[in-house]
Coordinates of C-alpha atoms and ligand atoms in Angstrom, one line a residue:
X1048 CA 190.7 52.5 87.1
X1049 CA 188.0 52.7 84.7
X1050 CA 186.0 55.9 85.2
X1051 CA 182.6 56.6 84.1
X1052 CA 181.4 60.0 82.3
X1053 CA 178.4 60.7 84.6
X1054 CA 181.2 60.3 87.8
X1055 CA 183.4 62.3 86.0
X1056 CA 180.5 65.1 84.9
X1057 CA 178.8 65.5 88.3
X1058 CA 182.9 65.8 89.6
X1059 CA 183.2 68.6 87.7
X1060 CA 180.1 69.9 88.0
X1061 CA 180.5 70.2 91.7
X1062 CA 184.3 72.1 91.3
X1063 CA 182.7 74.7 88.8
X1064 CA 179.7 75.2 91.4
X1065 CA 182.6 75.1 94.5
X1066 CA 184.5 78.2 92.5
X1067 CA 181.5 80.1 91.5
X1068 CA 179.9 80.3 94.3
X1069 CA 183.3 80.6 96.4
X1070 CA 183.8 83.4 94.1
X1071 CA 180.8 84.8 94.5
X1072 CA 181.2 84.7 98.1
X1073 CA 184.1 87.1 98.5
X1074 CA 182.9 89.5 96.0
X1075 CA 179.3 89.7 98.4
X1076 CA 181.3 89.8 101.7
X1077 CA 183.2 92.6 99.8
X1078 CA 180.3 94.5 99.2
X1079 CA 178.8 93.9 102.3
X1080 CA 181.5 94.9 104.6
X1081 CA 181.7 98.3 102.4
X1082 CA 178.5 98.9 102.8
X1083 CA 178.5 98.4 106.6
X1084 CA 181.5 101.0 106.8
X1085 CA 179.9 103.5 104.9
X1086 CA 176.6 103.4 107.0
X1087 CA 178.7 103.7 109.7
X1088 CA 180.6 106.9 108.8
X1089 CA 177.5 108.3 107.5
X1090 CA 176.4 108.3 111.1
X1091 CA 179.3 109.0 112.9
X1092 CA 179.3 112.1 110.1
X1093 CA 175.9 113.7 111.4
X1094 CA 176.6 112.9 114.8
X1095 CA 180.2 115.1 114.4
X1096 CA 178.6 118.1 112.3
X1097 CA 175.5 118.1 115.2
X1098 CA 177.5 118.3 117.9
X1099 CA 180.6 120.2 116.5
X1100 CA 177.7 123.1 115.4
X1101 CA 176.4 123.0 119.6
X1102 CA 180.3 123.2 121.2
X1103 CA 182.1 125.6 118.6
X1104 CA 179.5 128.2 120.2
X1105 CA 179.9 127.4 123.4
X1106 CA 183.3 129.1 125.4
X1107 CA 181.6 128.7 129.3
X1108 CA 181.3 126.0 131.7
X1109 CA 177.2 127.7 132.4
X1110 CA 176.4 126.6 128.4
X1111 CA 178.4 123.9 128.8
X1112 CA 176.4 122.3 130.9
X1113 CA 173.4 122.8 128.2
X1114 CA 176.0 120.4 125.9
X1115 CA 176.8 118.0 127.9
X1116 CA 172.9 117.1 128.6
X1117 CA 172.2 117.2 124.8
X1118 CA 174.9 114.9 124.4
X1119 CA 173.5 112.4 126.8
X1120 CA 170.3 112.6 125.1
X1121 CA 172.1 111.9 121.7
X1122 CA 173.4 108.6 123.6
X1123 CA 171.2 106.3 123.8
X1124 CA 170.4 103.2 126.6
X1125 CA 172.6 100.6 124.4
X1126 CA 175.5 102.5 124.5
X1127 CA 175.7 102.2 120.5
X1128 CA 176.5 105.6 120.4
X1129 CA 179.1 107.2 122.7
X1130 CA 180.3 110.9 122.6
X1131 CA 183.9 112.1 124.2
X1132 CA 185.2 115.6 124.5
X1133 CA 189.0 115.5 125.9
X1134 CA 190.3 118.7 126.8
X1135 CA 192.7 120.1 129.1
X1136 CA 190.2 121.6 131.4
X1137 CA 188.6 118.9 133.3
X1138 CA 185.3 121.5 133.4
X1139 CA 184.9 120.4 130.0
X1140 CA 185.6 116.8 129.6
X1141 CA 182.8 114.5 128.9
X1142 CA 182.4 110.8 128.4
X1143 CA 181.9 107.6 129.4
X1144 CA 184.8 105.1 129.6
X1145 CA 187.4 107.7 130.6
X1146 CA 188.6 105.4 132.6
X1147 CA 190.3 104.0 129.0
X1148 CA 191.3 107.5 129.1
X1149 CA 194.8 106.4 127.7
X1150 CA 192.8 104.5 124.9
X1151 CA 190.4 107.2 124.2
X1152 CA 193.2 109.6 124.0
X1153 CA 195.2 107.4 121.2
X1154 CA 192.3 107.8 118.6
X1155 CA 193.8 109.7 115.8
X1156 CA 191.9 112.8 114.1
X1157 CA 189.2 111.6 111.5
X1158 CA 188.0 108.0 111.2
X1159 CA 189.6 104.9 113.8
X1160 CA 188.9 102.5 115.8
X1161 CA 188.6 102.2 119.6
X1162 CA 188.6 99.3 121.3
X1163 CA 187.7 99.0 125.4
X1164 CA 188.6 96.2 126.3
X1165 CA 187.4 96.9 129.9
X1166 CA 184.0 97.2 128.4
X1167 CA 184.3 94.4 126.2
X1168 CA 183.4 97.3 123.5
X1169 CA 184.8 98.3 119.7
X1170 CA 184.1 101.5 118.5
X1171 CA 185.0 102.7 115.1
X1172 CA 185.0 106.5 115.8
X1173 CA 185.7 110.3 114.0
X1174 CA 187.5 112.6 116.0
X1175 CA 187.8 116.3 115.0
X1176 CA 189.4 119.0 116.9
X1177 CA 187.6 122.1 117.6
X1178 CA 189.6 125.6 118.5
X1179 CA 189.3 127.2 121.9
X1180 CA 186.2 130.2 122.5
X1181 CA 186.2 132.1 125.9
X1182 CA 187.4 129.9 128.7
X1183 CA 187.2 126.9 127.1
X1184 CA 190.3 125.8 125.5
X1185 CA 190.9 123.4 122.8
X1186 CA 189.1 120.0 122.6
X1187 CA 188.5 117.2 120.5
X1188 CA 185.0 115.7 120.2
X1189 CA 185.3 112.4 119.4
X1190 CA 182.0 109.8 118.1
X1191 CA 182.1 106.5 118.2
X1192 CA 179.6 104.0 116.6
X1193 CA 179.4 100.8 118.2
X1194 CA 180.9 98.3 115.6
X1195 CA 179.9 95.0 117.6
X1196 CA 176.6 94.9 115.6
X1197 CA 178.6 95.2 112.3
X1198 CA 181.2 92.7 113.1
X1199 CA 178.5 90.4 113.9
X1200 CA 176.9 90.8 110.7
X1201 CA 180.1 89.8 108.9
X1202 CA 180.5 86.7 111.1
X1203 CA 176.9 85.5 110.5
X1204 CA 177.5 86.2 106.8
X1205 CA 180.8 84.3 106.8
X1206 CA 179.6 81.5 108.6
X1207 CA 176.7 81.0 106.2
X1208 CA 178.9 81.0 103.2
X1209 CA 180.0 78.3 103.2
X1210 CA 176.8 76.4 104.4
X1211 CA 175.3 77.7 101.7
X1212 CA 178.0 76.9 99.0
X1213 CA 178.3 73.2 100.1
X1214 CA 174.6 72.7 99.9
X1215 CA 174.4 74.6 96.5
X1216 CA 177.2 72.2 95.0
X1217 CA 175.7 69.3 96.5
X1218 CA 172.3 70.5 94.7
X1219 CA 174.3 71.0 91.8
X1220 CA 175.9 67.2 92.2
X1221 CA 172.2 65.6 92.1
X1222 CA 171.5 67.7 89.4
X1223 CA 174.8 67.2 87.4
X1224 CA 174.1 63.3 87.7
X1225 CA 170.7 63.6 86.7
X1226 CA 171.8 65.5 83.6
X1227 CA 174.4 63.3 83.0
X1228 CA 172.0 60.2 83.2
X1229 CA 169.8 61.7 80.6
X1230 CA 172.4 63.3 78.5
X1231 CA 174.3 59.9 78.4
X1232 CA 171.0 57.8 77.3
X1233 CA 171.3 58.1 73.4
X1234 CA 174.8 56.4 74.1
X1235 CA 173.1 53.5 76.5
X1236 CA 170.8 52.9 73.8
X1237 CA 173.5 52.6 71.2
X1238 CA 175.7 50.5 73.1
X1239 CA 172.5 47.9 74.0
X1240 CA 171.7 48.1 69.8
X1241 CA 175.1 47.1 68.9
X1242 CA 174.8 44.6 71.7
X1243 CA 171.9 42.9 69.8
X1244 CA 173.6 42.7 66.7
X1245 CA 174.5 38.8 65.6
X1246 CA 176.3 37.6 62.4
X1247 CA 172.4 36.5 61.1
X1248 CA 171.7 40.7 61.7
X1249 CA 174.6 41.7 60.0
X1250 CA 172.5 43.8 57.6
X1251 CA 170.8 45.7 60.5
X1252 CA 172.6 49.1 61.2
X1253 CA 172.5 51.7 64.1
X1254 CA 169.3 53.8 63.8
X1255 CA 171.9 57.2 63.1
X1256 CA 168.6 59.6 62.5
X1257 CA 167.8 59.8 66.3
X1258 CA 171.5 60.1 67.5
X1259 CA 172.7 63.4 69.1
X1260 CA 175.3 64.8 66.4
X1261 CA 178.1 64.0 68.7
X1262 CA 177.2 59.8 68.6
X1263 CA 176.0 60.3 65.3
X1264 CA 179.5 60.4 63.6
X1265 CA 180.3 57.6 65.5
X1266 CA 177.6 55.6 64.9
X1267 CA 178.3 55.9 61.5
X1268 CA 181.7 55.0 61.3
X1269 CA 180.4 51.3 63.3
X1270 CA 177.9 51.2 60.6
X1271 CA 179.9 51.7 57.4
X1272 CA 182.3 48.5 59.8
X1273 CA 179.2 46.5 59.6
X1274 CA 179.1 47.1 55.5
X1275 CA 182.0 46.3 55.0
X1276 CA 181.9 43.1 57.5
X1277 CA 178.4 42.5 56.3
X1278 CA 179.7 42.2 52.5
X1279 CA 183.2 40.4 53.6
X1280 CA 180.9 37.9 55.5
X1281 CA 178.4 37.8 52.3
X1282 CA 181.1 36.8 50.4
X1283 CA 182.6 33.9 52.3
X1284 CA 179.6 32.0 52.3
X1285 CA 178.8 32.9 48.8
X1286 CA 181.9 31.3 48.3
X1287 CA 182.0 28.4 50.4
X1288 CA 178.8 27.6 48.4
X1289 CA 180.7 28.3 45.4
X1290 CA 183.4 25.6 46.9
X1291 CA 181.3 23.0 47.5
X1292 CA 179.4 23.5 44.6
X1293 CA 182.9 23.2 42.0
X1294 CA 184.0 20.1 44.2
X1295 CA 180.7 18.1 44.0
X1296 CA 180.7 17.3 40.0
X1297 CA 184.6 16.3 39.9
X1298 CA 183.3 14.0 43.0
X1299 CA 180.5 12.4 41.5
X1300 CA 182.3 12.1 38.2
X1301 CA 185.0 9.8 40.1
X1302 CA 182.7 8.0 42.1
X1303 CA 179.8 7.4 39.1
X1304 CA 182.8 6.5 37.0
X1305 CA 184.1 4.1 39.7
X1306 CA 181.2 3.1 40.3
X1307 CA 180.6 1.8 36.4
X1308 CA 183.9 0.3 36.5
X1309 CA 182.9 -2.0 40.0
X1310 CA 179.6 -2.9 38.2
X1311 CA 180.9 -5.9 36.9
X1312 CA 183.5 -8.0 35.6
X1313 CA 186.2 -5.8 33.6
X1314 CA 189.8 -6.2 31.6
X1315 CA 192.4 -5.1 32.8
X1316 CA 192.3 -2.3 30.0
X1317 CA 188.8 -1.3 31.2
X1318 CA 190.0 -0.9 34.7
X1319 CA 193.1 1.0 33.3
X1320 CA 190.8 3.4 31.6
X1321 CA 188.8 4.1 34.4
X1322 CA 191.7 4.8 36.3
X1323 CA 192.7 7.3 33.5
X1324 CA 189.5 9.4 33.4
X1325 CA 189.6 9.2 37.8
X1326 CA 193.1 10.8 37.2
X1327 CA 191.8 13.7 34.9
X1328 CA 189.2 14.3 37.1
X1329 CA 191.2 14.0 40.6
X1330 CA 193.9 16.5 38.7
X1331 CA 190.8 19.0 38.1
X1332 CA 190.1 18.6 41.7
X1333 CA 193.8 19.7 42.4
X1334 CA 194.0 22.4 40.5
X1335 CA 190.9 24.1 41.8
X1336 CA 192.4 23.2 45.3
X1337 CA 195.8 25.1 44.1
X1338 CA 193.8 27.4 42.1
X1339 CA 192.0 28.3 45.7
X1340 CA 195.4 28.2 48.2
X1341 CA 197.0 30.6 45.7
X1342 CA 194.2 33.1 45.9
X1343 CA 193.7 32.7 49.6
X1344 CA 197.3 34.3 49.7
X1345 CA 197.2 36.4 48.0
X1346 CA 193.9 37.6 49.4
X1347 CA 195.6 37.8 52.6
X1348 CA 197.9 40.4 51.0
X1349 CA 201.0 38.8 49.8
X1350 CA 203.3 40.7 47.6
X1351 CA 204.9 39.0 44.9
X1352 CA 208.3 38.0 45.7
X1353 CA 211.5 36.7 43.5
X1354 CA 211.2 39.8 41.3
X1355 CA 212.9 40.5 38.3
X1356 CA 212.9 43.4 36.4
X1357 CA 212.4 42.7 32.5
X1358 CA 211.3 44.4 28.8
X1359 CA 208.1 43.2 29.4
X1360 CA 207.2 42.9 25.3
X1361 CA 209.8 40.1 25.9
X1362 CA 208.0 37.7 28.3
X1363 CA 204.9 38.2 26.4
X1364 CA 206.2 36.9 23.4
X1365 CA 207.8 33.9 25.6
X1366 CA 204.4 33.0 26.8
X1367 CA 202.6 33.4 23.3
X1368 CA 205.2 30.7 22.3
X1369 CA 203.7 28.3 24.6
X1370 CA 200.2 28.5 22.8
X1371 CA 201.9 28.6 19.1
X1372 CA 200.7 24.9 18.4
X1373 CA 197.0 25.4 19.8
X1374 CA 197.0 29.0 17.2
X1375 CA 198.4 26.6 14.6
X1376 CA 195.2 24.2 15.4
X1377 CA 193.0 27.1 15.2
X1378 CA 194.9 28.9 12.3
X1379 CA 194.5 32.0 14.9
X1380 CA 197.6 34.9 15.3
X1381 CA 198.2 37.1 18.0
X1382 CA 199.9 40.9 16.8
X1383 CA 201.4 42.5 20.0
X1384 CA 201.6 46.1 19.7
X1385 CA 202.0 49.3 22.2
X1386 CA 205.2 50.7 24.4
X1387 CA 207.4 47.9 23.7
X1388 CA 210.1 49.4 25.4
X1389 CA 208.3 49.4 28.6
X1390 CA 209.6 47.4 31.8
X1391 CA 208.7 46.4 34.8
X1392 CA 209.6 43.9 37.6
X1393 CA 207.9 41.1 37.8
X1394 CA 207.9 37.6 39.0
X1395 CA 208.2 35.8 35.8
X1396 CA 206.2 32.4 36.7
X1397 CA 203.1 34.7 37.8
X1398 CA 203.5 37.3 35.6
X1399 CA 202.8 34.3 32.5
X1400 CA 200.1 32.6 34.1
X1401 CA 198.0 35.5 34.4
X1402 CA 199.0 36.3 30.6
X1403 CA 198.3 32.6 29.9
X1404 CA 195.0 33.1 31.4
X1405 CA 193.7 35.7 29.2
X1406 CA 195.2 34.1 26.7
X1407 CA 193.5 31.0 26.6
X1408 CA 190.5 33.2 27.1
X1409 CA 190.7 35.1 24.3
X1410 CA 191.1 31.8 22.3
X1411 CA 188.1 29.9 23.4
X1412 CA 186.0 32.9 22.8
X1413 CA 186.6 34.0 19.7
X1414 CA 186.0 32.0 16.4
X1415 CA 189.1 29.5 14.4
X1416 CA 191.1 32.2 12.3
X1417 CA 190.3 35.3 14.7
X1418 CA 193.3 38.0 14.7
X1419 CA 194.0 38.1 18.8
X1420 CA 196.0 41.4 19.9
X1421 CA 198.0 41.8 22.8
X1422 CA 198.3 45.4 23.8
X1423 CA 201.3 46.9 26.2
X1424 CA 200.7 50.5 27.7
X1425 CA 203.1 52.2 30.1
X1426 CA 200.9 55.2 31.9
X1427 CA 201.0 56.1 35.7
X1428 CA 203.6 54.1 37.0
X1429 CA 202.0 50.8 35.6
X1430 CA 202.7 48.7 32.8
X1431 CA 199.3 47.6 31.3
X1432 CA 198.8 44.2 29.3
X1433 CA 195.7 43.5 27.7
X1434 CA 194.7 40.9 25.5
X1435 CA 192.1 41.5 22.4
X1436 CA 189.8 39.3 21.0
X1437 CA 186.7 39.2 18.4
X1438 CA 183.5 37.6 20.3
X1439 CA 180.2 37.4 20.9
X1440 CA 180.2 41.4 23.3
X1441 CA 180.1 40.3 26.9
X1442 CA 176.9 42.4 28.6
X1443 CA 177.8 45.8 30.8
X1444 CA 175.8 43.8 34.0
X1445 CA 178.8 41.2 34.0
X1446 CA 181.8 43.2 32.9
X1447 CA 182.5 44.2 36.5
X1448 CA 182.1 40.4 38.0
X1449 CA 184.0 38.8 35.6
X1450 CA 187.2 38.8 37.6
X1451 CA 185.3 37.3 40.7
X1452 CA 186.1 33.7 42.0
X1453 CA 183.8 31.0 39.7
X1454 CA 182.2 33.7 38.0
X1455 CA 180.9 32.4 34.2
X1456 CA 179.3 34.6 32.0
X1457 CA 177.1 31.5 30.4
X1458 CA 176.8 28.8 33.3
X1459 CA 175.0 26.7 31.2
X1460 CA 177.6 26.2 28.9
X1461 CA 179.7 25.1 31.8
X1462 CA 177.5 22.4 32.7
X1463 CA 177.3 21.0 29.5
X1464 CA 180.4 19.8 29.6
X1465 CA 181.8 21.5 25.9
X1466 CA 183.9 24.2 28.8
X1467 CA 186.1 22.9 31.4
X1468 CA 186.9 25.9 33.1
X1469 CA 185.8 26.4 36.3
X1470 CA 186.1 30.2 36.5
X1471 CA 189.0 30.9 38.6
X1472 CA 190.7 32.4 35.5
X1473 CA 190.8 35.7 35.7
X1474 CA 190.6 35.4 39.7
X1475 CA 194.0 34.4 39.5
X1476 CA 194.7 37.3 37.2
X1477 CA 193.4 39.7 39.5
X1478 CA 195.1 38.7 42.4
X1479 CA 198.4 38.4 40.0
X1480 CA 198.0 42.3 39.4
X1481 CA 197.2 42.7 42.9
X1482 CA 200.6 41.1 43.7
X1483 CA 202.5 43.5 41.9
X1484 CA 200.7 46.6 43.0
X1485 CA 198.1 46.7 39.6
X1486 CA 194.4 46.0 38.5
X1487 CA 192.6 45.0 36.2
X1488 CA 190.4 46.2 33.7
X1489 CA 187.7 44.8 31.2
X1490 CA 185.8 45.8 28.1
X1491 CA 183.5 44.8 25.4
X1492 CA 182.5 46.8 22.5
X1493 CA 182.3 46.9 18.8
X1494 CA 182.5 42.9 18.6
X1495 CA 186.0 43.2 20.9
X1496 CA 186.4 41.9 23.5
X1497 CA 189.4 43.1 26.3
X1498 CA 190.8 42.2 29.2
X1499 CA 194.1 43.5 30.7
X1500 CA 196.3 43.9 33.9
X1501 CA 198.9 45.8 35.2
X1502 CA 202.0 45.6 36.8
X1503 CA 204.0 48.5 38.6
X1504 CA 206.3 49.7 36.0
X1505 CA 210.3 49.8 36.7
X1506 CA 211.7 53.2 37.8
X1507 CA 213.0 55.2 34.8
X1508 CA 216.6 54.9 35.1
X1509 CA 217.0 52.1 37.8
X1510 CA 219.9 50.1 37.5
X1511 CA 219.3 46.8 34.9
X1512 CA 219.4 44.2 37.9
X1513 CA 219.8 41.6 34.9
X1514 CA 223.4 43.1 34.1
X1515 CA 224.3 42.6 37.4
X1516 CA 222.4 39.3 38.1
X1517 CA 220.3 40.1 40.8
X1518 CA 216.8 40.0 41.4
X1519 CA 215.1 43.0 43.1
X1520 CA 213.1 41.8 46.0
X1521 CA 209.6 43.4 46.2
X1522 CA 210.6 45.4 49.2
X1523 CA 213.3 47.6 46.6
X1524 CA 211.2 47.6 43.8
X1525 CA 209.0 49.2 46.3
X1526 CA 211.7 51.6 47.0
X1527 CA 212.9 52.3 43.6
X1528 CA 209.2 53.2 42.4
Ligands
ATP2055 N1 187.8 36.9 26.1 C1 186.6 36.7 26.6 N2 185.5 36.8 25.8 C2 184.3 36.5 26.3 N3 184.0 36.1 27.6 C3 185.1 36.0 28.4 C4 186.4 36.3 27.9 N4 187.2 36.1 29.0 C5 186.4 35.7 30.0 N5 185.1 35.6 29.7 C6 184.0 35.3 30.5 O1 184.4 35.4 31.8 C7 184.2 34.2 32.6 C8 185.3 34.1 33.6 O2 186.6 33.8 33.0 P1 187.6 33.0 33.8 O3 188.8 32.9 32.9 O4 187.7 33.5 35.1 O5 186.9 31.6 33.9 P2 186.8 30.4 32.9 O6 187.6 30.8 31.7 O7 185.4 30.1 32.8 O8 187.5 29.2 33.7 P3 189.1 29.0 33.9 O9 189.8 30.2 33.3 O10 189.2 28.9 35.4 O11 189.4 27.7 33.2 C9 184.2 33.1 31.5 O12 183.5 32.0 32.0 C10 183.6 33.8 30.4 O13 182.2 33.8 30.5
MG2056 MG1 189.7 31.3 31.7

């Protein structure tokens, strides 16, 4: 069962008030019953030394007599106070009650109790024995107080207890749940803001500033979840606009082409060439649409697989080979320089198309005849490959972007048709990196311009899985690292 915080305040609210004041209780009754005794002896005390001073001095029955009517002064109407002498002479016994004589003779010397039942009486009583003078022999004076009154007290008292604790924690329940109601408002108001919020309010936030510090850590944490959500939900439409926007030219090129073609009477050569420049533009269609697949992938976190591990200064020159006949066209040359030593696994087919990427880069921006430099660097457990060019500098503003999906420096010069790509180039490189546990990294100074990746290097001394033939899976080189 799902309980709330007020129930579960004002419960223990009411147990902490229950022990306190159960607590306090006892300690009061304590008090109050020492107290009581102490008042009592003090009396019984006075009434002993008064009357022990009067029958010390007395040794005949003529004085005697003089005693025994002070002492029925000293007891008054109610009976509260009741004096005994019990001697062997009957001349000088004296007391109410001796009818309990057995009782009355019991009482021990000093402080006891009596009890007469007969009477429906308690005494709590101080004998004292006092020595014979003349013909009186030996008695003992005995006092009691009437403890009734007392004992009443303490029953009144005890009774009330726990009257009064019940009504003091049920007080202390209203009060707790009161507290609690305002105590727990902030979090009521919190939980109604975040109720309000919608994907259009995404960039509201909780107002953190009023929040008790408790909330306010929490609030925080929910609003840092909206940022991120906020930007993650920012940059899915973003790029659904960016979708739509990189599939509508390739469509209207196909249907304004097709539509030329149906405009009237063609060859059959016409038609074929129409068909030829559909194709070209429904293979630029597919490859944004692969282009697009790959990257959702890998967005969703997908490591690369089918890895091998390999001098990576070896694949580099493999892929350069690929572009030797567009550098013979352009009379460019790439140097490749750095820790040519270093390896690192890789999945081959990825790890050249991200190369390829920069590559073809590096080629369309700089000028026919540029010296292009590919660059390998082993530091941190990553194998870094950057590619060099000479080009117009790239400004600080875009360096950072340039690795989003369909980001172009110079848009314009996109549209105008002279540039087919359609900026998922270094997009793919990215998530490339990101597939084999690296980044990326741009730069553009001193007419330069770089771009580079990295790759999770191989563990020094792992064995070559190439000797043996086998390919490390990603989970091993994982291991290995
Ligand atoms: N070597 C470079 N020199 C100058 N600018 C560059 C260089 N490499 C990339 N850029 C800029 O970065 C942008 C993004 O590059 P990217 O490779 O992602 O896309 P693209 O080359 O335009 O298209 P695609 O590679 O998909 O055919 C490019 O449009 C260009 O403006
Ligand atoms: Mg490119």
């Amino acid at each position: 069962m799902r309980r709330s915080i007020a129930t579960r305040l004002v419960v223990m609210f009411a147990l902490a008030a229950l022990a306190t004041f159960s607590l306090i209780g006892a300690a009061l009754y304590q008090v109050l019953e020492r107290e009581l005794t102490r008042h009592q002896d003090d009396d019984l005390n006075t009434n002993v030394q008064n009357m022990r001073y009067s029958i010390e001095r007395v040794g005949d029955t003529e004085r005697w007599a003089r005693v025994q009517a002070k002492m029925d002064t000293l007891t008054p109407a109610d009976g509260r106070v009741r004096f005994w002498v019990l001697s062997d002479d009957p001349r000088f016994q004296y007391g109410k009650g001796l009818d309990e004589f057995d009782r009355i003779v019991q009482t021990p010397d000093g402080h006891g109790t009596i009890s007469l039942p007969q009477h429906h009486q308690r005494f709590r009583t101080l004998a004292q024995r006092i020595e014979p003078l003349g013909e009186r022999p030996a008695v003992r004076l005995i006092v009691g107080v009437d403890a009734a009154p007392f004992a009443h007290t303490l029953r009144a008292f005890l009774s009330a207890l726990p009257v009064l604790s019940l009504s003091a924690m049920l007080l202390v329940m209203l009060l707790g749940y009161w507290i609690a109601r305002v105590g727990l408002h902030p979090l009521q108001r919190l939980s109604r803001e975040a109720q309000a919020l919608r994907p259009k309010t995404l960039s509201q936030r909780l107002q953190v500033a009023r929040l008790p510090v408790e909330l306010s850590d929490l609030a925080t944490a929910f609003n840092g979840a909206l940022g991120r959500l906020e930007d993650a939900y920012q940059q899915l439409e973003a790029f659904n606009a960016d979708v739509a926007h990189e599939l509508r030219t390739p469509l209207a090129n196909l249907i304004g082409g097709t539509q030329v073609a149906l405009s009237r009477p063609r060859s059959a050569a016409q038609f074929q060439e129409a068909l030829q420049s559909n194709l070209e533009e429904l293979e630029r269609l597919r490859s944004i649409i692969n282009d697009m697949l790959f990257l959702a992938r890998a967005d969703q976190g997908e490591a690369a697989t089918g890895l091998v591990e390999v001098v990576v200064a070896d694949e580099v020159a493999t892929t350069i080979e690929f572009f030797e006949f567009i550098l013979d066209e352009t009379g460019s040359a790439v140097d490749v320089q750095g820790d040519l030593p270093a390896r690192a696994a890789i999945n081959v087919a990825l790890f050249r198309r991200a190369l390829s990427n920069l590559l073809q880069n590096a080629i369309e921006h700089s000028e026919p005849g540029a010296r292009l430099g590919v660059r390998l660097a082993e530091r941190a457990g990553l194998v870094w490959v950057s590619v060099a060019n000479p080009g117009a500098p790239i400004a600080a503003l875009h360096l950072p972007r340039l690795f989003d999906r369909f980001y172009r420096v110079d848009a314009a010069r996109h549209d105008d048709g002279a540039h087919h790509g359609h900026g998922l180039g270094l997009a793919i490189v990215k998530a490339v990196a990101a597939m084999h546990g690296g980044s990326v990294a741009a730069r553009s100074e001193a007419g330069v311009t770089t771009v580079g990746f990295s790759v999770r290097a191989a563990a020094p001394g792992a064995p070559d899985p190439l000797a043996s033939g086998a390919a490390l899976r990603p989970r091993v080189a994982g291991a290995v690292r």
